[in-house]
Coordinates of C-alpha atoms and ligand atoms in Angstrom, one line a residue:
M467 CA 20.5 -45.6 92.8
G468 CA 22.6 -47.0 95.3
G469 CA 21.7 -47.5 99.0
K470 CA 22.9 -44.6 101.3
L471 CA 25.0 -46.3 104.2
I472 CA 25.2 -43.0 106.2
P473 CA 21.8 -42.6 108.1
E474 CA 20.4 -39.2 107.7
Q475 CA 19.8 -37.3 110.9
Y476 CA 16.4 -35.6 110.9
I477 CA 16.2 -34.6 114.6
K478 CA 18.5 -31.8 115.7
A479 CA 18.9 -30.1 119.0
L480 CA 18.1 -26.3 118.5
P481 CA 20.6 -23.8 119.1
E482 CA 20.4 -22.1 122.7
S483 CA 19.4 -18.7 121.2
L484 CA 16.6 -20.2 119.1
I485 CA 15.3 -22.0 122.3
N486 CA 15.3 -18.9 124.2
Q487 CA 13.5 -17.0 121.4
I488 CA 10.8 -19.7 121.3
A489 CA 10.5 -19.7 125.0
A490 CA 10.2 -15.7 125.1
G491 CA 7.0 -16.1 123.1
E492 CA 5.3 -17.4 126.2
V493 CA 6.6 -14.5 128.4
V494 CA 6.8 -11.7 126.1
G495 CA 3.6 -11.3 124.0
R496 CA 3.8 -7.6 123.5
P497 CA 5.6 -4.4 125.1
A498 CA 2.9 -4.5 128.0
S499 CA 4.1 -8.0 129.0
V500 CA 7.6 -6.8 129.2
V501 CA 6.4 -3.8 131.2
K502 CA 4.4 -6.3 133.6
E503 CA 7.4 -8.6 134.1
L504 CA 9.9 -5.7 134.9
V505 CA 7.6 -3.9 137.4
E506 CA 6.7 -7.3 138.9
N507 CA 10.5 -7.7 139.6
S508 CA 10.7 -4.4 141.1
I509 CA 7.9 -5.1 143.4
D510 CA 9.6 -8.3 144.4
A511 CA 13.0 -6.4 145.1
G512 CA 11.0 -4.3 147.8
A513 CA 10.9 -1.1 145.9
S514 CA 9.0 1.8 147.4
W515 CA 9.0 3.8 143.9
I516 CA 9.2 2.5 140.3
K517 CA 9.7 4.7 137.4
I518 CA 8.5 3.4 134.0
L519 CA 9.6 5.3 130.9
I520 CA 8.0 4.5 127.6
R521 CA 8.8 5.6 124.1
E522 CA 6.5 4.6 121.0
G523 CA 4.2 2.4 122.9
G524 CA 7.2 0.4 123.9
H525 CA 8.1 -0.3 120.5
R526 CA 11.3 1.7 120.8
Q527 CA 11.9 1.8 124.5
I528 CA 10.7 0.3 127.9
K529 CA 12.9 1.5 130.9
V530 CA 12.0 0.5 134.4
S531 CA 14.1 1.8 137.4
D532 CA 13.5 1.0 141.0
N533 CA 14.9 1.5 144.5
G534 CA 14.8 -2.0 145.5
Q535 CA 17.5 -4.2 147.0
G536 CA 19.6 -4.4 143.7
I537 CA 21.2 -7.3 142.3
A538 CA 24.7 -8.6 143.4
T539 CA 27.4 -8.2 140.8
V540 CA 28.3 -12.0 140.8
D541 CA 24.4 -12.8 140.1
L542 CA 24.1 -10.4 137.2
P543 CA 24.8 -13.0 134.4
L544 CA 22.6 -15.5 136.2
A545 CA 19.6 -13.1 136.4
L546 CA 19.7 -12.9 132.8
S547 CA 19.9 -16.8 132.1
R548 CA 17.0 -19.0 131.9
H549 CA 15.6 -21.0 134.9
A550 CA 17.5 -18.9 137.2
T551 CA 15.7 -17.3 140.3
S552 CA 16.3 -16.1 143.8
K553 CA 12.7 -16.6 144.6
L554 CA 12.3 -20.4 144.7
A555 CA 14.6 -23.2 145.5
T556 CA 12.5 -26.3 146.0
L557 CA 9.0 -27.3 145.1
E558 CA 7.9 -27.0 148.6
D559 CA 8.8 -23.5 148.4
F560 CA 5.5 -22.9 146.2
D561 CA 3.6 -23.2 149.6
Q562 CA 5.3 -20.3 150.9
L563 CA 5.5 -18.2 147.6
L564 CA 4.7 -14.5 148.1
T565 CA 6.6 -13.0 145.3
L566 CA 5.2 -12.4 141.9
G567 CA 8.1 -14.1 140.1
F568 CA 9.2 -17.7 140.4
R569 CA 10.0 -19.2 137.2
G570 CA 13.4 -17.3 136.5
E571 CA 12.2 -16.8 132.8
A572 CA 11.2 -13.2 132.4
L573 CA 14.7 -11.4 132.0
A574 CA 16.2 -14.1 129.9
S575 CA 13.1 -14.1 127.6
I576 CA 13.0 -10.3 127.3
A577 CA 16.8 -10.3 126.6
A578 CA 16.4 -13.0 123.7
V579 CA 14.3 -10.6 121.7
S580 CA 15.8 -7.2 122.6
R581 CA 18.7 -4.9 123.3
M582 CA 18.8 -4.8 127.0
T583 CA 20.9 -3.3 129.7
V584 CA 20.6 -4.0 133.2
T585 CA 22.4 -1.5 135.6
T586 CA 22.2 -2.3 139.4
R587 CA 23.8 -1.6 142.8
M588 CA 23.0 -3.2 146.2
A589 CA 23.1 -1.2 149.4
H590 CA 26.3 -2.5 150.9
V591 CA 28.7 -1.8 147.8
D592 CA 29.9 1.4 146.4
Q593 CA 30.2 0.3 142.8
G594 CA 27.4 -0.8 140.7
A595 CA 27.5 -3.1 137.7
S596 CA 26.0 -3.3 134.4
L597 CA 25.3 -5.8 131.7
S598 CA 24.4 -5.2 128.1
T599 CA 23.3 -8.0 125.5
E600 CA 21.8 -8.0 122.1
G601 CA 19.3 -10.8 121.4
G602 CA 20.6 -12.5 124.5
S603 CA 24.3 -12.7 123.2
E604 CA 27.1 -13.4 125.7
A605 CA 28.1 -10.4 127.5
S606 CA 30.5 -9.2 130.3
V607 CA 29.6 -7.4 133.5
L608 CA 31.1 -4.1 133.6
P609 CA 31.4 -1.5 136.5
A610 CA 28.7 1.2 136.6
S611 CA 27.5 3.7 138.9
H612 CA 23.8 3.6 139.9
P613 CA 21.8 4.6 143.1
V614 CA 20.8 1.5 145.2
G615 CA 18.3 -0.3 143.0
T616 CA 18.1 -1.7 139.4
T617 CA 17.2 -0.2 136.1
V618 CA 16.4 -2.5 133.1
D619 CA 16.5 -0.7 129.6
V620 CA 14.8 -2.5 126.7
R621 CA 15.2 -1.2 123.3
D622 CA 14.0 -2.3 119.8
L623 CA 11.6 -5.1 120.9
F624 CA 11.6 -8.0 118.6
F625 CA 14.6 -6.5 116.4
N626 CA 15.7 -10.0 115.8
T627 CA 12.4 -11.7 115.3
P628 CA 10.8 -9.9 112.2
V629 CA 7.7 -12.1 112.5
R630 CA 6.9 -11.2 116.0
R631 CA 7.8 -7.5 115.2
R632 CA 5.2 -7.5 112.4
F633 CA 2.6 -8.5 114.8
L634 CA 3.1 -5.5 116.9
R635 CA 0.2 -3.0 116.8
S636 CA 0.5 0.8 116.4
P637 CA 2.3 2.5 119.3
E638 CA -1.1 3.8 120.3
T639 CA -2.7 0.5 120.8
E640 CA 0.5 -1.0 122.2
W641 CA 0.5 2.0 124.7
R642 CA -3.2 1.4 125.6
H643 CA -2.2 -2.2 126.5
I644 CA 0.6 -0.9 128.7
E645 CA -1.8 1.4 130.2
T646 CA -4.1 -1.4 131.2
V647 CA -1.1 -3.3 132.9
M648 CA 0.0 -0.1 134.8
Q649 CA -3.5 0.3 136.1
Q650 CA -3.4 -3.1 137.4
M651 CA 0.0 -2.7 139.0
M652 CA -0.9 0.6 140.5
L653 CA -4.0 -0.8 142.0
S654 CA -2.5 -4.0 143.2
R655 CA 0.3 -2.3 145.4
F656 CA -0.7 1.0 147.2
D657 CA 2.6 0.9 149.3
T658 CA 4.5 1.6 146.1
G659 CA 5.0 4.9 144.3
F660 CA 4.7 5.0 140.5
T661 CA 5.8 7.4 137.9
V662 CA 4.9 6.5 134.3
S663 CA 5.8 8.5 131.3
H664 CA 5.3 8.0 127.7
Q665 CA 6.9 10.2 125.1
G666 CA 8.6 12.3 127.5
K667 CA 5.3 13.2 129.2
V668 CA 4.5 12.0 132.7
I669 CA 1.2 10.4 132.4
W670 CA 0.7 9.1 136.0
E671 CA 2.6 9.9 139.3
V672 CA 1.2 8.4 142.4
A673 CA 2.9 8.3 145.8
P674 CA 2.8 5.5 148.3
C675 CA -0.4 5.4 150.1
E676 CA -0.7 5.0 153.8
T677 CA -4.5 5.8 154.5
I678 CA -7.7 4.6 153.1
E679 CA -8.3 8.3 151.7
A680 CA -4.9 8.1 149.8
K681 CA -5.8 4.7 148.4
E682 CA -9.3 6.0 147.4
A683 CA -7.6 9.0 145.7
R684 CA -5.5 6.7 143.8
I685 CA -8.4 4.9 142.5
A686 CA -10.1 7.8 141.5
K687 CA -7.1 8.8 139.6
M688 CA -6.9 5.7 137.7
L689 CA -10.8 4.9 137.2
G690 CA -12.4 8.3 137.6
E691 CA -14.0 10.2 140.4
A692 CA -17.4 9.0 139.4
L693 CA -16.6 5.5 140.5
M694 CA -15.3 6.6 143.8
Q695 CA -18.3 8.6 144.7
E696 CA -20.5 5.6 144.5
A697 CA -17.8 3.1 146.1
I698 CA -18.5 1.4 149.1
R699 CA -15.7 -0.1 151.3
L700 CA -15.8 -3.7 152.1
D701 CA -13.7 -5.6 154.5
F702 CA -14.6 -9.2 155.5
R703 CA -12.7 -12.1 157.1
A704 CA -13.8 -15.7 157.5
L705 CA -12.3 -19.0 157.6
G706 CA -8.8 -17.9 156.7
L707 CA -9.9 -15.8 153.9
Q708 CA -9.8 -12.0 153.7
V709 CA -12.0 -10.1 151.0
S710 CA -11.7 -6.4 151.0
G711 CA -11.7 -3.2 148.7
W712 CA -14.4 -1.5 147.0
I713 CA -17.6 -2.3 145.4
A714 CA -19.9 0.4 143.6
D715 CA -23.4 1.1 144.5
P716 CA -25.7 -0.7 142.1
A717 CA -26.8 2.7 141.0
Y718 CA -23.4 3.1 139.3
T719 CA -23.0 0.4 136.8
R720 CA -21.3 -0.2 133.5
T721 CA -22.3 -1.4 130.1
Q722 CA -19.1 -3.4 130.0
G723 CA -17.4 -5.5 132.7
D724 CA -14.4 -3.0 132.3
T725 CA -14.2 -1.9 135.9
Q726 CA -13.9 -5.3 137.7
F727 CA -10.5 -6.1 139.3
W728 CA -9.6 -8.9 141.5
F729 CA -6.2 -9.2 143.1
L730 CA -5.1 -12.4 144.9
N731 CA -2.4 -11.9 147.4
G732 CA -1.3 -8.9 145.5
R733 CA -1.4 -10.1 142.1
W734 CA -3.8 -9.3 139.4
I735 CA -5.8 -12.2 138.4
R736 CA -8.5 -13.2 136.0
D737 CA -10.8 -15.8 137.5
K738 CA -14.2 -16.9 136.1
M739 CA -15.3 -18.3 139.3
L740 CA -14.7 -15.1 141.1
L741 CA -16.4 -13.1 138.3
Q742 CA -19.5 -15.3 138.6
A743 CA -19.6 -15.0 142.4
V744 CA -20.0 -11.3 142.3
R745 CA -22.5 -11.4 139.5
E746 CA -24.6 -13.6 141.4
A747 CA -24.3 -11.4 144.5
Y748 CA -25.3 -8.3 142.4
A749 CA -28.0 -10.4 140.6
D750 CA -31.0 -9.0 142.4
V751 CA -30.0 -5.5 142.3
L752 CA -28.8 -4.8 138.9
F753 CA -30.7 -3.8 135.7
H754 CA -30.5 -6.3 133.1
G755 CA -27.5 -6.2 130.8
R756 CA -25.4 -3.8 133.3
H757 CA -22.3 -4.7 134.9
P758 CA -21.2 -4.1 138.4
A759 CA -17.9 -2.3 139.2
Y760 CA -15.3 -3.2 141.8
I761 CA -11.9 -3.4 143.1
L762 CA -11.3 -6.5 145.2
Y763 CA -8.6 -8.0 147.2
L764 CA -8.5 -11.6 148.2
E765 CA -5.9 -12.6 150.8
M766 CA -5.3 -16.2 151.6
S767 CA -2.4 -18.6 152.6
P768 CA -0.4 -19.4 149.6
T769 CA -0.8 -23.0 150.4
D770 CA -4.5 -22.6 149.6
V771 CA -3.8 -21.6 146.0
D772 CA -1.7 -22.6 143.2
V773 CA -0.5 -19.7 140.7
N774 CA 1.8 -22.0 138.7
V775 CA -1.1 -22.8 136.3
H776 CA -0.4 -20.6 133.3
P777 CA 2.9 -19.0 132.2
A778 CA 1.4 -15.6 132.4
K779 CA 0.3 -16.2 136.0
H780 CA -3.1 -14.6 135.7
D781 CA -5.1 -17.9 136.2
V782 CA -4.9 -19.5 139.4
R783 CA -6.4 -22.7 141.1
F784 CA -7.8 -22.8 144.4
R785 CA -7.8 -25.7 146.9
D786 CA -11.2 -25.2 147.9
P787 CA -13.0 -23.3 145.1
N788 CA -16.4 -23.5 146.9
L789 CA -15.2 -21.8 150.2
V790 CA -13.9 -19.0 148.1
R791 CA -16.9 -18.8 146.0
T792 CA -19.3 -18.7 149.0
T793 CA -17.1 -16.4 151.0
V794 CA -16.9 -13.9 148.2
K795 CA -20.6 -13.9 147.4
R796 CA -21.6 -13.4 151.0
S797 CA -19.3 -10.6 151.6
I798 CA -20.8 -8.7 148.7
E799 CA -24.3 -9.7 149.4
D800 CA -23.9 -8.7 153.1
T801 CA -22.4 -5.2 152.0
L802 CA -25.2 -4.6 149.4
A803 CA -28.0 -5.4 151.9
A804 CA -26.4 -3.1 154.5
L805 CA -26.4 -0.4 151.9
R806 CA -30.3 -1.2 151.1
T807 CA -31.3 -1.1 154.8
E808 CA -29.2 2.3 155.2
K809 CA -31.1 3.7 152.2
L810 CA -34.7 2.5 152.7
P811 CA -36.0 5.2 154.8
L812 CA -35.1 7.8 152.2
S813 CA -36.8 6.1 149.5
R814 CA -40.0 5.8 151.4
T815 CA -40.2 9.5 151.9
T816 CA -39.2 11.7 148.9
L817 CA -36.3 11.7 146.7
P818 CA -35.3 15.0 145.1
G819 CA -37.2 15.7 141.9
M820 CA -39.8 13.1 142.6
V821 CA -43.2 14.0 141.4
P822 CA -46.2 12.7 143.5
Y823 CA -48.2 10.2 141.4
T824 CA -51.7 10.7 140.6
P825 CA -53.4 7.6 139.4
P826 CA -55.5 7.8 136.5
P827 CA -59.4 8.0 137.1
V828 CA -60.8 4.8 137.8
P829 CA -64.6 4.5 136.8
A830 CA -66.8 4.1 139.8
F831 CA -67.9 0.7 140.1
T832 CA -71.4 -0.2 141.2
P833 CA -72.4 -3.7 142.2
E834 CA -74.4 -3.9 138.9
K835 CA -71.5 -2.9 136.9
V836 CA -69.4 -5.6 138.6
M837 CA -72.1 -8.2 138.1
A838 CA -72.3 -7.2 134.4
V839 CA -68.5 -7.6 133.7
L840 CA -67.9 -10.7 136.0
P841 CA -68.4 -13.9 134.0
E842 CA -71.2 -16.1 135.3
V843 CA -69.0 -18.8 136.9
P844 CA -68.4 -19.1 140.6
I845 CA -64.9 -18.2 141.3
V846 CA -63.3 -21.2 142.8
N847 CA -59.6 -21.9 143.8
A848 CA -58.9 -18.3 143.7
V849 CA -55.2 -18.1 144.1
Q850 CA -53.7 -15.4 145.9
K851 CA -50.2 -15.1 144.9
T852 CA -47.5 -12.8 146.0
L853 CA -45.5 -11.9 143.0
D854 CA -41.8 -11.8 143.7
L855 CA -40.7 -8.7 141.9
P856 CA -36.9 -8.2 141.9
A857 CA -36.1 -5.3 144.1
R858 CA -34.6 -2.3 142.3
S859 CA -31.6 -0.2 143.4
T860 CA -33.2 2.2 145.9
T861 CA -31.4 5.2 144.5
A862 CA -32.3 4.3 140.9
V863 CA -36.1 4.9 141.3
P864 CA -37.2 6.6 138.3
E865 CA -39.8 9.4 138.7
V866 CA -43.3 8.5 138.5
R867 CA -44.1 9.2 134.8
Q868 CA -47.4 10.2 134.0
D869 CA -46.3 11.1 130.4
L870 CA -44.6 7.7 130.0
C871 CA -47.8 5.8 130.9
E872 CA -49.6 7.9 128.1
T873 CA -46.8 7.3 125.5
L874 CA -46.7 3.7 126.4
V875 CA -50.5 3.1 126.0
A876 CA -50.3 5.3 122.9
T877 CA -47.6 3.3 121.2
P878 CA -49.3 1.0 118.5
C879 CA -48.8 -2.6 118.7
Q880 CA -49.9 -5.3 116.3
H881 CA -50.6 -8.2 118.7
P882 CA -53.7 -7.6 120.8
A883 CA -52.2 -9.5 123.9
Q884 CA -49.2 -7.1 123.7
Q885 CA -51.2 -3.9 123.7
L886 CA -50.9 -2.1 126.9
G887 CA -54.6 -0.9 127.2
T888 CA -55.1 1.3 130.1
A889 CA -52.8 2.1 132.7
I890 CA -54.2 1.4 136.2
G891 CA -51.4 2.0 138.6
Q892 CA -47.8 1.7 139.7
V893 CA -46.1 -1.1 141.7
H894 CA -43.0 -0.4 143.7
Q895 CA -42.4 2.7 141.9
T896 CA -41.1 0.5 139.3
Y897 CA -43.7 -1.0 137.2
I898 CA -46.8 0.1 135.4
L899 CA -49.8 -2.1 136.0
A900 CA -52.2 -1.8 133.0
Q901 CA -55.1 -3.8 131.5
N902 CA -55.8 -4.9 128.1
G903 CA -58.3 -7.1 126.1
A904 CA -56.1 -10.1 127.3
G905 CA -55.9 -9.3 131.0
L906 CA -53.3 -7.3 133.1
V907 CA -49.9 -6.1 131.9
L908 CA -46.9 -5.5 134.0
V909 CA -44.4 -3.0 132.3
D910 CA -41.0 -2.3 133.7
M911 CA -41.2 1.5 133.5
H912 CA -37.4 1.9 133.4
A913 CA -36.9 -0.6 130.5
A914 CA -39.9 0.9 128.7
H915 CA -38.8 4.6 129.1
E916 CA -35.6 3.4 127.5
R917 CA -37.1 1.7 124.8
V918 CA -39.2 4.7 123.9
L919 CA -36.3 7.1 123.9
Y920 CA -34.2 4.6 121.9
E921 CA -36.9 4.3 119.3
K922 CA -37.2 8.2 118.9
L923 CA -33.5 8.5 118.7
K924 CA -33.1 6.1 116.1
Q925 CA -35.5 7.7 114.0
A926 CA -34.1 11.1 114.5
W927 CA -30.6 9.8 113.5
A928 CA -32.1 8.0 110.4
E929 CA -33.7 11.2 109.5
K930 CA -30.3 13.3 110.5
A931 CA -32.6 15.4 112.7
I932 CA -31.1 15.0 116.1
V933 CA -32.3 18.2 118.1
T934 CA -29.6 19.1 120.4
Q935 CA -29.8 21.0 123.7
Q936 CA -26.9 23.4 124.6
L937 CA -25.9 23.4 128.2
L938 CA -25.6 26.6 130.1
I939 CA -22.5 25.4 131.8
P940 CA -20.5 22.7 130.0
V941 CA -20.3 19.7 132.1
S942 CA -16.9 18.0 132.8
V943 CA -16.7 14.3 132.1
Q944 CA -14.0 12.1 133.4
V945 CA -12.7 9.9 130.7
N946 CA -9.8 7.6 130.6
P947 CA -7.2 8.1 128.0
A948 CA -8.4 5.6 125.5
E949 CA -12.0 7.1 125.7
W950 CA -10.3 10.6 125.3
Q951 CA -8.5 9.4 122.2
F952 CA -11.8 7.9 120.9
C953 CA -13.6 11.4 121.4
R954 CA -10.8 13.2 119.5
M955 CA -10.7 10.7 116.5
H956 CA -14.5 10.6 116.2
Q957 CA -15.5 14.1 117.1
S958 CA -17.4 14.6 113.9
L959 CA -19.5 11.3 114.7
L960 CA -20.3 12.3 118.2
T961 CA -21.3 15.7 116.9
A962 CA -23.7 14.2 114.4
A963 CA -25.2 12.0 117.2
G964 CA -26.0 15.2 119.3
F965 CA -22.8 15.4 121.6
H966 CA -21.0 18.5 121.1
L967 CA -17.6 18.2 122.8
E968 CA -14.7 20.3 123.7
F969 CA -11.3 19.4 124.7
T970 CA -8.3 20.7 126.8
E971 CA -4.9 19.5 126.9
Q972 CA -5.8 17.4 129.8
E973 CA -6.5 13.8 128.5
G974 CA -8.7 13.0 131.8
A975 CA -11.7 15.1 130.8
V976 CA -13.8 16.2 127.9
F977 CA -16.4 18.9 128.2
V978 CA -20.0 18.5 127.1
R979 CA -21.4 21.6 125.5
A980 CA -24.6 20.1 124.1
L981 CA -26.3 16.9 124.0
P982 CA -29.3 15.3 122.3
A983 CA -32.3 17.1 123.6
I984 CA -34.3 13.9 124.2
L985 CA -31.6 12.8 126.6
K986 CA -31.4 16.0 128.5
Q987 CA -32.9 14.6 131.6
Q988 CA -30.3 12.1 131.8
A989 CA -27.2 12.5 133.8
S990 CA -25.0 13.7 130.9
E991 CA -21.7 12.8 132.5
R992 CA -22.9 8.9 133.3
L993 CA -24.4 8.9 129.7
L994 CA -21.3 9.8 127.9
Q995 CA -19.1 7.6 130.1
A996 CA -21.3 4.5 129.2
I997 CA -21.3 5.3 125.6
L998 CA -17.5 5.8 125.4
A999 CA -16.8 2.9 127.4
D1000 CA -19.0 0.7 124.8
C1001 CA -17.3 2.4 121.9
V1002 CA -13.8 1.8 123.1
A1003 CA -14.6 -1.8 124.1
E1004 CA -16.0 -2.6 120.6
Q1005 CA -12.9 -0.8 119.0
G1006 CA -10.8 -3.1 121.3
E1007 CA -12.5 -6.2 120.1
G1008 CA -11.6 -5.2 116.5
N1009 CA -7.9 -4.9 117.4
Ligands
ATP2376 N1 14.5 -5.1 139.6 C1 15.1 -6.1 140.2 N2 15.7 -6.0 141.3 C2 16.4 -7.1 142.1 N3 16.5 -8.3 141.5 C3 16.0 -8.4 140.4 C4 15.3 -7.5 139.7 N4 15.0 -8.0 138.4 C5 15.4 -9.2 138.5 N5 16.1 -9.6 139.7 C6 16.7 -10.9 139.9 O1 16.8 -11.5 138.7 C7 16.2 -12.9 138.7 C8 15.5 -13.1 137.5 O2 14.6 -12.4 137.2 P1 13.4 -12.9 136.3 O3 12.3 -12.0 136.2 O4 14.0 -13.6 135.0 O5 12.8 -14.2 137.1 P2 12.0 -14.3 138.2 O6 11.4 -13.0 138.7 O7 12.9 -15.0 139.5 O8 10.8 -15.2 137.8 P3 9.9 -15.0 136.8 O9 10.2 -15.6 135.5 O10 8.5 -15.7 137.3 O11 9.7 -13.5 136.7 C9 15.2 -12.8 140.0 O12 15.0 -14.0 140.5 C10 15.8 -11.7 140.8 O13 16.8 -12.3 141.8
MG2377 MG1 10.4 -11.8 137.2

């Protein structure tokens, strides 16, 4: 074989269209990321109202219209090209950055993987302009009529990237991701109105909020009335930082960390350090395994934070993470402490439904009896120790449960040291003090009560013998759309578990007609909400 003189060229420059499609992967993961990018652009354009129209979970169409400043006709082709932005000119501008966008990537990326039309008009011109592209193809600007503002209409996402298209989930699942993004958006900007519709139906319509009450009403609409009833407002400023928003009373907890929102300078972010700071602040007042709920806003100078860490901009880097952490923690601890002081006198008197505790009879001790049981060694170095028991939420004090003491004592246990023996009394209305052969036993009443109920329920489930209790008046339970869908899809399973549910057309609520008799003392609303949140979260993990 003769030697080849023409050198083979293995490295080739990618065509522009392919570069754009690959880059799009970073920005456009799924329909929800398109929605996020377009809504962020509308917010940056100063819109006071944004309309979002979705068809088939965004598979077919995502259309975002705003009444913002619009795009100049001459700028329109640039707006759709990569690395072109009006929001940043030099690296120093990052220090002043208050817009959500800055990369000049979003529109170009979306255009590369869809059929997109942008129509826009600025206030000082009579004629608007429009530009349509297919997969980012060259296109010319045409005159068009449009009210002041911009509409971006995205159709057939990933039509030209079949691999990516195959990775799209069902319209229902994609719609759920869009809902999550929209929740973040609507909670991040109270001064903007939003109309969100799916399949021709308006799902959310919220007007710009001027008062605290209006903001609270918006949160209640997004995350449920139950949360807002337990929400405490917080506003804390120190050392150039502002922490404000709402945190839930520790009596309102979630089984998942699904109601935890952080916004930094108007941008939804996900930051481990912030989550941890809140968890620590709540540590003493939360039951084990429960999660706090909050919507918190952090404001600081853009010079003290870098948002250019990750293409999706969820992750940020603080210049002084310690300062942020301690300030956040303190603001929450102070708020919770003030709440405790406020509630303390009430818990010392009586709470509604509280049964006075009668201690079990203690045998009368005579000096002879005491001498008989005391070991014949002198008690030296007796240590007097105060046990530092975690304080419980003052509103979550369970009733003093004589019957529980009895059940616990009656519960058989193989290990003698774990037997509960005889209940002696109660500490802080939270712990049962008992004595057994090995000494004193301290039982967390709440946890024990839960365990007893759980064991009984488990057994009844195994025997298919869950006894239900009909409610005289059905209880309406606020649920989010994902939970509502879950109830509809798994109604028979829930019925078998003892929850008889009814539905109306309204996706925000289900009605409980009956629940397991054993749980009838529980607040049925919270109980069902907690169960559904768990189920939906688990289902989500499977996606
Ligand atoms: N709804 C809108 N109203 C007014 N101008 C817009 C709108 N959407 C986009 N633009 C203009 O188009 C430009 C490009 O938008 P694009 O989203 O691609 O980039 P960006 O927002 O600057 O940065 P990023 O990629 O971080 O989002 C913007 O800088 C802005 O000038
Ligand atoms: Mg943008």
